[in-house]
Short mmCIF file of C-alpha atoms and ligand atoms in Angstrom, two decimals:
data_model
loop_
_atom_site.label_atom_id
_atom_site.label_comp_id
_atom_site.label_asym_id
_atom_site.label_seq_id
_atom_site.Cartn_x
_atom_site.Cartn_y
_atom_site.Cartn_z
CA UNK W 9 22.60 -7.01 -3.71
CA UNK W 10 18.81 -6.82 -3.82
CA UNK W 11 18.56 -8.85 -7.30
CA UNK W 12 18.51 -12.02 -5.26
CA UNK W 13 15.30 -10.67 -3.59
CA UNK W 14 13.58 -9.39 -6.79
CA UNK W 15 14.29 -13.21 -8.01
CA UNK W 16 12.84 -14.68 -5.75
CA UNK W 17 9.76 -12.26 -6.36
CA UNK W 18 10.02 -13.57 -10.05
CA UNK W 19 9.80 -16.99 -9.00
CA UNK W 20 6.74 -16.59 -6.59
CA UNK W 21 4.75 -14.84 -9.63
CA UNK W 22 5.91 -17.78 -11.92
CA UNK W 23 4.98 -20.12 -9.99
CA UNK W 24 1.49 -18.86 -9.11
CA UNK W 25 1.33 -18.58 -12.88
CA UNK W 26 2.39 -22.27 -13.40
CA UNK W 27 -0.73 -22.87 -11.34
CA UNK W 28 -3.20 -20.47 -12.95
CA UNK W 29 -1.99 -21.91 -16.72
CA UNK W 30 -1.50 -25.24 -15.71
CA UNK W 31 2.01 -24.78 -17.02
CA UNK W 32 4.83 -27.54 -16.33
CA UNK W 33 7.88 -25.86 -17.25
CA UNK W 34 9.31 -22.46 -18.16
CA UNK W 35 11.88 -22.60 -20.86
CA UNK W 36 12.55 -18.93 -21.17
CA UNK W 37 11.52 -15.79 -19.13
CA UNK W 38 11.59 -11.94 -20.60
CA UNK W 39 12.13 -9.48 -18.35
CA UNK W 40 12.31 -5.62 -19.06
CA UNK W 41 14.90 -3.59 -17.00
CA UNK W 42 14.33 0.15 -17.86
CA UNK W 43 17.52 1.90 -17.41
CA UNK W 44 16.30 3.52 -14.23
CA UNK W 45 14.54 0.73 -12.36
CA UNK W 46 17.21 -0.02 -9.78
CA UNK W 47 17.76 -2.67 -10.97
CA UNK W 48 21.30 -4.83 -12.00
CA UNK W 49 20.96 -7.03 -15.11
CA UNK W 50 24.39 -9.08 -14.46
CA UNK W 51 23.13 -9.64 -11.04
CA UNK W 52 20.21 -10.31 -11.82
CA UNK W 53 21.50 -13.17 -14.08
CA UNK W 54 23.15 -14.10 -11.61
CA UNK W 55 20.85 -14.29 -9.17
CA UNK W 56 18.00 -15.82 -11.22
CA UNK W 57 19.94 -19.07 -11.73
CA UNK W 58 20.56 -19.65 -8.43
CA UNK W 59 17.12 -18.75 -7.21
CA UNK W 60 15.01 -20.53 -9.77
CA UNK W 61 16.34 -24.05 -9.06
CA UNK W 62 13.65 -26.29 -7.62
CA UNK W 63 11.01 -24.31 -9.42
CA UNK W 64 9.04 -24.96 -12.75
CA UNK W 65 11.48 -22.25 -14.03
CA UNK W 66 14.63 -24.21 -13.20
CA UNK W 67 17.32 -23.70 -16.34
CA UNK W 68 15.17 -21.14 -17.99
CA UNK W 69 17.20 -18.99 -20.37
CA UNK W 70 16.57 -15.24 -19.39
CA UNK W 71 15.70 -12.40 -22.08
CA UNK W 72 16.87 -9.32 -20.47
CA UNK W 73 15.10 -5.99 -22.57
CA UNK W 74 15.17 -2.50 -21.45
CA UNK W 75 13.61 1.22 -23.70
CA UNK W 76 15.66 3.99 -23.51
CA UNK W 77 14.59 6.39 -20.58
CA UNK W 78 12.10 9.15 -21.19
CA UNK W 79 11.17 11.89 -19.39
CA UNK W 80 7.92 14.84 -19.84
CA UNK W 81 8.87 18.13 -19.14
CA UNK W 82 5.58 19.69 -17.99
CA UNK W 83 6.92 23.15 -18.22
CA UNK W 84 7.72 23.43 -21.69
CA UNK W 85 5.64 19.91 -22.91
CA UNK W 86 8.71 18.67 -24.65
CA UNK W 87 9.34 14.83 -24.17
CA UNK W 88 13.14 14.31 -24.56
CA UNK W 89 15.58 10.92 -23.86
CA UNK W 90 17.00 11.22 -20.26
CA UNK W 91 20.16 9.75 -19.01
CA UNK W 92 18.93 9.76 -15.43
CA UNK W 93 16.09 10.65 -13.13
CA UNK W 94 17.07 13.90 -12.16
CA UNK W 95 18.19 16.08 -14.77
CA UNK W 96 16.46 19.69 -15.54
CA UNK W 97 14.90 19.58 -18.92
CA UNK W 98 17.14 20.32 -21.29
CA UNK W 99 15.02 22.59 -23.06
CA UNK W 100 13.68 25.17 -20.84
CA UNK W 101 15.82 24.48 -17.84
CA UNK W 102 13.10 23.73 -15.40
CA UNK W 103 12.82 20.61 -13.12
CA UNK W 104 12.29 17.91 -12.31
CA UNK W 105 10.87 16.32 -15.45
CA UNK W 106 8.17 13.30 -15.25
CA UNK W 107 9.04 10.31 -15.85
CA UNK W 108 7.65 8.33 -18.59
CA UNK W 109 9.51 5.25 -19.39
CA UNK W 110 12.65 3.52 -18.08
CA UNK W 111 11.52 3.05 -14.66
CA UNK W 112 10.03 -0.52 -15.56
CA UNK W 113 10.77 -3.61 -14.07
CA UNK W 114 9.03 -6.70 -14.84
CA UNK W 115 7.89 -10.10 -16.38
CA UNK W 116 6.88 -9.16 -20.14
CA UNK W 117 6.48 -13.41 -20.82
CA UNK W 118 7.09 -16.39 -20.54
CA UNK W 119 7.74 -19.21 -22.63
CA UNK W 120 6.31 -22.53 -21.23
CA UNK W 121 5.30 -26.32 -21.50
CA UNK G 22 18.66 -29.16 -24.02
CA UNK G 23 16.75 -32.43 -23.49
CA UNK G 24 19.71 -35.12 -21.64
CA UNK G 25 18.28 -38.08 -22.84
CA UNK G 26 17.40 -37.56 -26.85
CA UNK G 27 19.60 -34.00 -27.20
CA UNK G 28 16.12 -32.65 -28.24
CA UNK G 29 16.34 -28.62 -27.81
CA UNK G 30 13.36 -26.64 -25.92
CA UNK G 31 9.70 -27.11 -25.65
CA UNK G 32 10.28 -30.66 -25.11
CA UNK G 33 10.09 -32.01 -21.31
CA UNK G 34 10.08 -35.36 -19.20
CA UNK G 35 6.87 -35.39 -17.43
CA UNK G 36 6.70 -38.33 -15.06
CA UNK G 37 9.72 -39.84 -16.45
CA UNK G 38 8.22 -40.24 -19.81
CA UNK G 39 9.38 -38.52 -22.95
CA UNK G 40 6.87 -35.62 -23.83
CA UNK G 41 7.68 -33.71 -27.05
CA UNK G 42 4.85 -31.17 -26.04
CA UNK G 43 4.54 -27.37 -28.35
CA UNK G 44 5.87 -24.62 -26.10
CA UNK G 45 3.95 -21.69 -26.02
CA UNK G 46 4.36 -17.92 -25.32
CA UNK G 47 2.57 -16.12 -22.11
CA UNK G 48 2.47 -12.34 -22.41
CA UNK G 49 2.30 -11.56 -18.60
CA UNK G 50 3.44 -7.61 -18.49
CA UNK G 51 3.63 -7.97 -15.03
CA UNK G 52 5.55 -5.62 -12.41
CA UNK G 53 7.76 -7.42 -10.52
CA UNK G 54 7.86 -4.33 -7.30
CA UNK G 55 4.12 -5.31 -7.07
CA UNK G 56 4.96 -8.27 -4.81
CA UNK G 57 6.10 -5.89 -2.24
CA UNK G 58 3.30 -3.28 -2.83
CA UNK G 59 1.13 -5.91 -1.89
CA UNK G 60 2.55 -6.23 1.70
CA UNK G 61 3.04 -2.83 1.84
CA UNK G 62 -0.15 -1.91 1.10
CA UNK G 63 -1.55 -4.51 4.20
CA UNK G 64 1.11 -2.86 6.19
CA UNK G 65 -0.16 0.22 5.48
CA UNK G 66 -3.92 -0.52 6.27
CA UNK G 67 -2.96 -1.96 9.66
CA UNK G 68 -1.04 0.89 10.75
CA UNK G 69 -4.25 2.70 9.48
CA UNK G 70 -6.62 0.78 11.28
CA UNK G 71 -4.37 0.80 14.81
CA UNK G 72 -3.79 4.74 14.32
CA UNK G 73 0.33 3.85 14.11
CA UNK G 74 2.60 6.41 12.84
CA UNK G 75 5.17 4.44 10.74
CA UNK G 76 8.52 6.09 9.81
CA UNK G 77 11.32 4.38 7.74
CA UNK G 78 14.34 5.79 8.52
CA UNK G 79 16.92 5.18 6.01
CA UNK G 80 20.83 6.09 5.42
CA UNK G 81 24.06 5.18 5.14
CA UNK G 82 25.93 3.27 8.19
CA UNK G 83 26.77 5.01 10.96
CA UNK G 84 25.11 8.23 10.27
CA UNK G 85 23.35 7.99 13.53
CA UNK G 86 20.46 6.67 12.93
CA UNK G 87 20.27 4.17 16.35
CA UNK G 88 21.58 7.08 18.26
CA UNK G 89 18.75 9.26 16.96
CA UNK G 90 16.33 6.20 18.13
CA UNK G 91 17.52 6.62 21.25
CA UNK G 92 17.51 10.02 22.36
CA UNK G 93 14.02 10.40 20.22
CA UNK G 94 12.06 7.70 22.37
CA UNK G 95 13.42 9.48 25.36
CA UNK G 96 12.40 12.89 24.54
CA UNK G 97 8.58 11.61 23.55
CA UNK G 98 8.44 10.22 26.69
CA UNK G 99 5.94 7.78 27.92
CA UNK G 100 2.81 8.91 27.15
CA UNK G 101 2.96 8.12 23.41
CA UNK G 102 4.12 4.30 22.95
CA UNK G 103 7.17 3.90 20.85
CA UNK G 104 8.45 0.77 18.80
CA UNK G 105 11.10 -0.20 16.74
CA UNK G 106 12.09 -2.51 13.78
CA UNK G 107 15.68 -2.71 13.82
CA UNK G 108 17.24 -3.70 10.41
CA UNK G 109 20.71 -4.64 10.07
CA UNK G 110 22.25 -7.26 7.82
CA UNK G 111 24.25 -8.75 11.13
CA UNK G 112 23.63 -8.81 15.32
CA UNK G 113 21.36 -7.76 17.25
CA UNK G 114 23.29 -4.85 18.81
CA UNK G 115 21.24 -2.16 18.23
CA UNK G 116 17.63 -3.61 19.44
CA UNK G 117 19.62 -4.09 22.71
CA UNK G 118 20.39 -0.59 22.40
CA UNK G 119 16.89 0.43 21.48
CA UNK G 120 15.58 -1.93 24.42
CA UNK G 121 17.61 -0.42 27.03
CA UNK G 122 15.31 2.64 26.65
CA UNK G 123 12.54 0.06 27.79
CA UNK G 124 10.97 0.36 24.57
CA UNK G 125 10.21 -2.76 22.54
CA UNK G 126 12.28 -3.73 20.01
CA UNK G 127 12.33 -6.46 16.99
CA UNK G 128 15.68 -7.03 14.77
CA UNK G 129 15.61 -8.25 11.50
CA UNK G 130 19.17 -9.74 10.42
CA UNK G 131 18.71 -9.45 6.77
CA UNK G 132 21.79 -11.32 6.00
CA UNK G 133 23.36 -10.98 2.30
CA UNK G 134 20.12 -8.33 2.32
CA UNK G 135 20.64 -4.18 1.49
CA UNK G 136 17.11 -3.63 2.53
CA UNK G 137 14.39 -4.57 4.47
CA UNK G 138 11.31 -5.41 2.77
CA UNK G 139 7.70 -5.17 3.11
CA UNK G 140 7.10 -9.07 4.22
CA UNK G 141 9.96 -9.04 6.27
CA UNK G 142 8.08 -5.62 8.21
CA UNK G 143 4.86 -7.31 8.12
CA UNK G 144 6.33 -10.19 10.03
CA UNK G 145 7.66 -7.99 12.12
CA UNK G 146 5.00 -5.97 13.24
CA UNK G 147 3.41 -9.37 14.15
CA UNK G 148 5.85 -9.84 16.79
CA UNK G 149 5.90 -6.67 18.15
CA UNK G 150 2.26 -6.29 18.10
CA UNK G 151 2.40 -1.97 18.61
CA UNK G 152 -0.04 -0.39 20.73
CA UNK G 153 -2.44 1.81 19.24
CA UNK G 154 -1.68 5.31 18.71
CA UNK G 155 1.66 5.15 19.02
CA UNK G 156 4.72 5.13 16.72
CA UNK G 157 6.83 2.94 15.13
CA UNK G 158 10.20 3.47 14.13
CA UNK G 159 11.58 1.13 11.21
CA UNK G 160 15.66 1.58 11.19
CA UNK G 161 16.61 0.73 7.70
CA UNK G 162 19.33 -1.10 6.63
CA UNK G 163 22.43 1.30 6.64
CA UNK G 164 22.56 1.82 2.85
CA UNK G 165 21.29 5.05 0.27
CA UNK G 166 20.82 2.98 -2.77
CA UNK G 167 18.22 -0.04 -2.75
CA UNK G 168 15.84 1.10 0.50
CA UNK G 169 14.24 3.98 -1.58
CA UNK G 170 12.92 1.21 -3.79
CA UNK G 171 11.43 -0.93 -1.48
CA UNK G 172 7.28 0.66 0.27
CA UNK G 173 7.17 -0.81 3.68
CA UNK G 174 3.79 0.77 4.03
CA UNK G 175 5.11 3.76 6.54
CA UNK G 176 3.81 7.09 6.32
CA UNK G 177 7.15 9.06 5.48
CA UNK G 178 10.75 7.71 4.59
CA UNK G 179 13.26 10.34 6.79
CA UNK G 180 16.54 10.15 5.32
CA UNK G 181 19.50 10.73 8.01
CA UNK G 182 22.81 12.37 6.43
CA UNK G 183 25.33 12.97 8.75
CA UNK G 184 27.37 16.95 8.06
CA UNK G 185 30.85 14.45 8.24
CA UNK G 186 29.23 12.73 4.78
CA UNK G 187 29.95 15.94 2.15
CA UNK G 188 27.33 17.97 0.48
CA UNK G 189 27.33 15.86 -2.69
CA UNK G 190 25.54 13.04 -1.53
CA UNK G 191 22.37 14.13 -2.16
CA UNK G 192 23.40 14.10 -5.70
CA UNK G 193 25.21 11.19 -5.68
CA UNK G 194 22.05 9.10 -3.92
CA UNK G 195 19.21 10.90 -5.44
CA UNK G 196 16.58 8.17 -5.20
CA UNK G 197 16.59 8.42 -1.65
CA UNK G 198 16.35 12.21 -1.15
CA UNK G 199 13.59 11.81 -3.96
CA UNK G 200 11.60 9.41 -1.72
CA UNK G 201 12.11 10.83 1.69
CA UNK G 202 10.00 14.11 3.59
CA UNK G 203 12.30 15.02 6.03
CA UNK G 204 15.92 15.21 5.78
CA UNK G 205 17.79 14.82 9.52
CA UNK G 206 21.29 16.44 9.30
CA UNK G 207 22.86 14.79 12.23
CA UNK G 208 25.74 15.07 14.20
CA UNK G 209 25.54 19.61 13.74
CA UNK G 210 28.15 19.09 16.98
CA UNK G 211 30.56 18.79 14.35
CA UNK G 212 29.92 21.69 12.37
CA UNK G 213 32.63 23.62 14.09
CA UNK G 214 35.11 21.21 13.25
CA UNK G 215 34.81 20.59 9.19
CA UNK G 216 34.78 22.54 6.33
CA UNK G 217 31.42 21.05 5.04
CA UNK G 218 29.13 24.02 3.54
CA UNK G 219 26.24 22.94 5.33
CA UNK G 220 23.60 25.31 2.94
CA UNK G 221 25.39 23.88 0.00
CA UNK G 222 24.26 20.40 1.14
CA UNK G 223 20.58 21.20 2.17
CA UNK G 224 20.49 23.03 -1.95
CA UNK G 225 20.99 19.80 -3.27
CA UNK G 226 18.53 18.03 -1.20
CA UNK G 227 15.93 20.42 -2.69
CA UNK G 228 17.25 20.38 -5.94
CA UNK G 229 16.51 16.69 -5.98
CA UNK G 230 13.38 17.02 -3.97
CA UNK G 231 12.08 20.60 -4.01
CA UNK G 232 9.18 19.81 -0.97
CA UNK G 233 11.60 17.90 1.40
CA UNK G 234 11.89 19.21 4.83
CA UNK G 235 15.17 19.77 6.19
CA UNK G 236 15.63 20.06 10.16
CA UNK G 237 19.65 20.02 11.64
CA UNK G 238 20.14 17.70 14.57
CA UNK G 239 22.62 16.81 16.78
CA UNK G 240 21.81 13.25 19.09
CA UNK G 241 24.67 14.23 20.89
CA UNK G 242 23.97 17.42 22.19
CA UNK G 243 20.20 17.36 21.72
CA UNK G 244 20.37 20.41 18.65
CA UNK G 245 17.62 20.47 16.88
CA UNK G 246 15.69 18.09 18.58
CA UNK G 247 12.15 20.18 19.03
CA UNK G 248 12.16 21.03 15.81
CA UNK G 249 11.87 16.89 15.06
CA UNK G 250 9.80 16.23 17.70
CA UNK G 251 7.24 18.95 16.34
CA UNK G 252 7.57 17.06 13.06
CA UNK G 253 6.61 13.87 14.92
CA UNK G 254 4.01 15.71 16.43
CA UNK G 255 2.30 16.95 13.37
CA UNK G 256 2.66 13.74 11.63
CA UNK G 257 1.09 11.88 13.69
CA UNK G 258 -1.81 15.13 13.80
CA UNK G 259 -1.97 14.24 10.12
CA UNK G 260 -3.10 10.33 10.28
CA UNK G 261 -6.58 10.34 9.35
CA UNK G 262 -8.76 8.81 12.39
CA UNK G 263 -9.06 4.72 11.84
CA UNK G 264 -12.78 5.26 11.79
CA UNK G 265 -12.88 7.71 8.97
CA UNK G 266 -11.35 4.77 7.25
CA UNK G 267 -11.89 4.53 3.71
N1 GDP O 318 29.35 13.66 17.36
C1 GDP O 318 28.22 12.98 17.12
N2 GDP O 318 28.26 11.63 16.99
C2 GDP O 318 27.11 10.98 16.77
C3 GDP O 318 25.87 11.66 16.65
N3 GDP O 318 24.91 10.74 16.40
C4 GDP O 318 25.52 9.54 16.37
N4 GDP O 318 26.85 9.67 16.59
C5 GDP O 318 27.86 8.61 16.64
O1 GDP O 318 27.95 8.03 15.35
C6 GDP O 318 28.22 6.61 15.46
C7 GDP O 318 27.20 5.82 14.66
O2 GDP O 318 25.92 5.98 15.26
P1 GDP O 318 24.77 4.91 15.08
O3 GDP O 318 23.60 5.44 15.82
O4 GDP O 318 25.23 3.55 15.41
O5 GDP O 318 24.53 5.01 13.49
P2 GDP O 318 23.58 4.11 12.53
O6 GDP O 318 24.47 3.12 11.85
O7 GDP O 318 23.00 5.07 11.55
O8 GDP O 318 22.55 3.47 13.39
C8 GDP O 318 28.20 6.30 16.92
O9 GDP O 318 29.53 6.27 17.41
C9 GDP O 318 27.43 7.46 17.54
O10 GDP O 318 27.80 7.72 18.88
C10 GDP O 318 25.87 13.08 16.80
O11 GDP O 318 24.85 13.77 16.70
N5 GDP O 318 27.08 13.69 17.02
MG1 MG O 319 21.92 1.50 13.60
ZN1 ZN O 320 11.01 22.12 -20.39
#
């Protein structure tokens, strides 16, 4: 269960945010979770509750988006969807294939007062 | 929802008072791994600057990992100092093993934690304050999955896959075989006893990682153990000199 430890990541940028923008509260947070970041959404709803309390993000709604993973083949130059990390392009057969979204994981905005 | 007037969001109690203030949108893009990439990077530069050969090794429990500490710091011997960051989510059993080869030793109990991170390392490395040239061993939390995600600012993740854990797992755990150099298959005393298709198991390795070095091991009988030694040894060859720094 690493979400816990990504939110607490989240809240350390927020807050050092909240001081930058002179921000009081965070009402809702947007996060992208590409499909092969690593990364849990339920747990990291779960976790973000929990770990925001105390903070100017305490009761923030979350936003959880993700883009379908995408991969370069750089024998063939065809860009196809992937299901996961690994797979041989399925055009010429050759791999691995570079990824070239999906792998994100991060803040996209906030909304604040 | 506001408590007090059942006013929805964008409106807050500042001070006790009642502000109806606008809410507004930050676009921040920001990647949320960079926190750790941070530390890692520091880690990094300080194992740079004190000519420290950092290796995470990673795997699931019980491969052998400790055991693999063990013989390893006995083998280099004493004229290259060795260290170790022990992670384990629970007790401090295996820095008392590491210890009892007289070489220094700091545990991290991680707790509810799959991984060790690069703060918690940093910290680390603090207490154990390495001596120069030497290396430092980071034993990973026993786990193939979060670990690979996580820089701690060493110079090559090994990965540690013990013959009794099937040839699939390479496939099944790609991220780490993706991340790692060297591949350690440990425990080869076995061999004789399972059916495992040993080749079969180094293919997928290199089907997930085409450049990853694969050496066969055993910390019980001591198989394979030159071969990882000379891996050490041209490693730590490969650090750049701290004053060609960049
Ligand atoms: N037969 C055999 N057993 C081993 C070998 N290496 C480790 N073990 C045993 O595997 C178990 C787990 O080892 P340990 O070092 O604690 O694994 P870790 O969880 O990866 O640190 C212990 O009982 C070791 O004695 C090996 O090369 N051969
Ligand atoms: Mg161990
Ligand atoms: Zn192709």
């Amino acid at each position: 269960m690493h979400e816990m430890s990504l939110c607490e990541n989240i809240r350390e940028i927020i807050e050092e945010q909240a001081k930058l923008d002179g921000f009081s509260h965070v009402n809702r947070v947007w996060l992208e979770v590409g499909p092969l970041s690593c990364v849990e959404p339920d747990a990291l709803r779960f976790g973000f509750d929990v770990v925001m309390r105390g903070s100017v993000a305490q009761g923030a709604s979350v936003e959880i988006t993700s883009s379908p993973a995408k991969a370069h083949c750089l024998a063939c130059q065809t860009t196809v969807q992937i299901q996961q990390r690994y797979d041989p392009c399925p055009t010429c057969g050759v791999g691995p294939m570079e990824i070239i979204q999906g792998d994100a994981f991060k803040i996209s905005k906030l909304e604040v007062v | 929802m506001c408590g007090t007037c059942g006013c929805g969001e964008g409106q807050v109690h500042i001070d006790g008072k009642h502000h109806h203030s606008e809410a507004r949108e930050i676009a921040l893009e920001r990647n949320i791994m960079a926190k750790n990439n941070g530390y890692a990077d520091a880690n990094r530069a300080r194992f740079h600057a004190n000519h420290t050969l950092a290796l995470n090794l990673v795997s699931s429990p019980g491969s052998g990992k400790t055991e693999l500490l063990v013989k390893t710091i006995a083998a280099v011997g004493t004229d290259t100092p060795c260290h170790v960051i022990e992670g384990d989510q629970q007790t401090s059993n295996d820095a008392d093993r590491i210890r009892a080869t007289g070489a220094p030793a700091v545990q991290i109990n991680t707790g509810k934690g799959c991984h060790l991170d690069a703060h918690m390392v940093g910290h680390a490395v603090d207490d154990l304050a390495p001596e120069p040239g030497g290396i430092l061993f980071i034993e990973n939390v026993g786990n193939l999955v979060c670990p690979a995600g996580f820089d701690l600012g060493e110079a090559h993740k090994v990965v540690v896959l013990s013959v009794t854990e099937g040839e699939d797992k390479p496939l099944k755990y790609p991220d780490m075989f993706a991340a790692a150099d060297l591949a350690l298959i440990n425990k080869a005393d076995l061999l004789p006893y399972l059916d495992i298709d040993v080749d079969l198991m180094i293919a997928n390795a290199r089907r997930i990682n085409p450049n990853i070095n694969v050496i066969q091991i055993s910390a019980k009988t001591g198989a394979g153990m030159p071969a990882w030694l000379a891996w050490i040894k041209a490693a730590q060859a490969a650090l750049l000199p701290a004053s060609a720094a960049e």
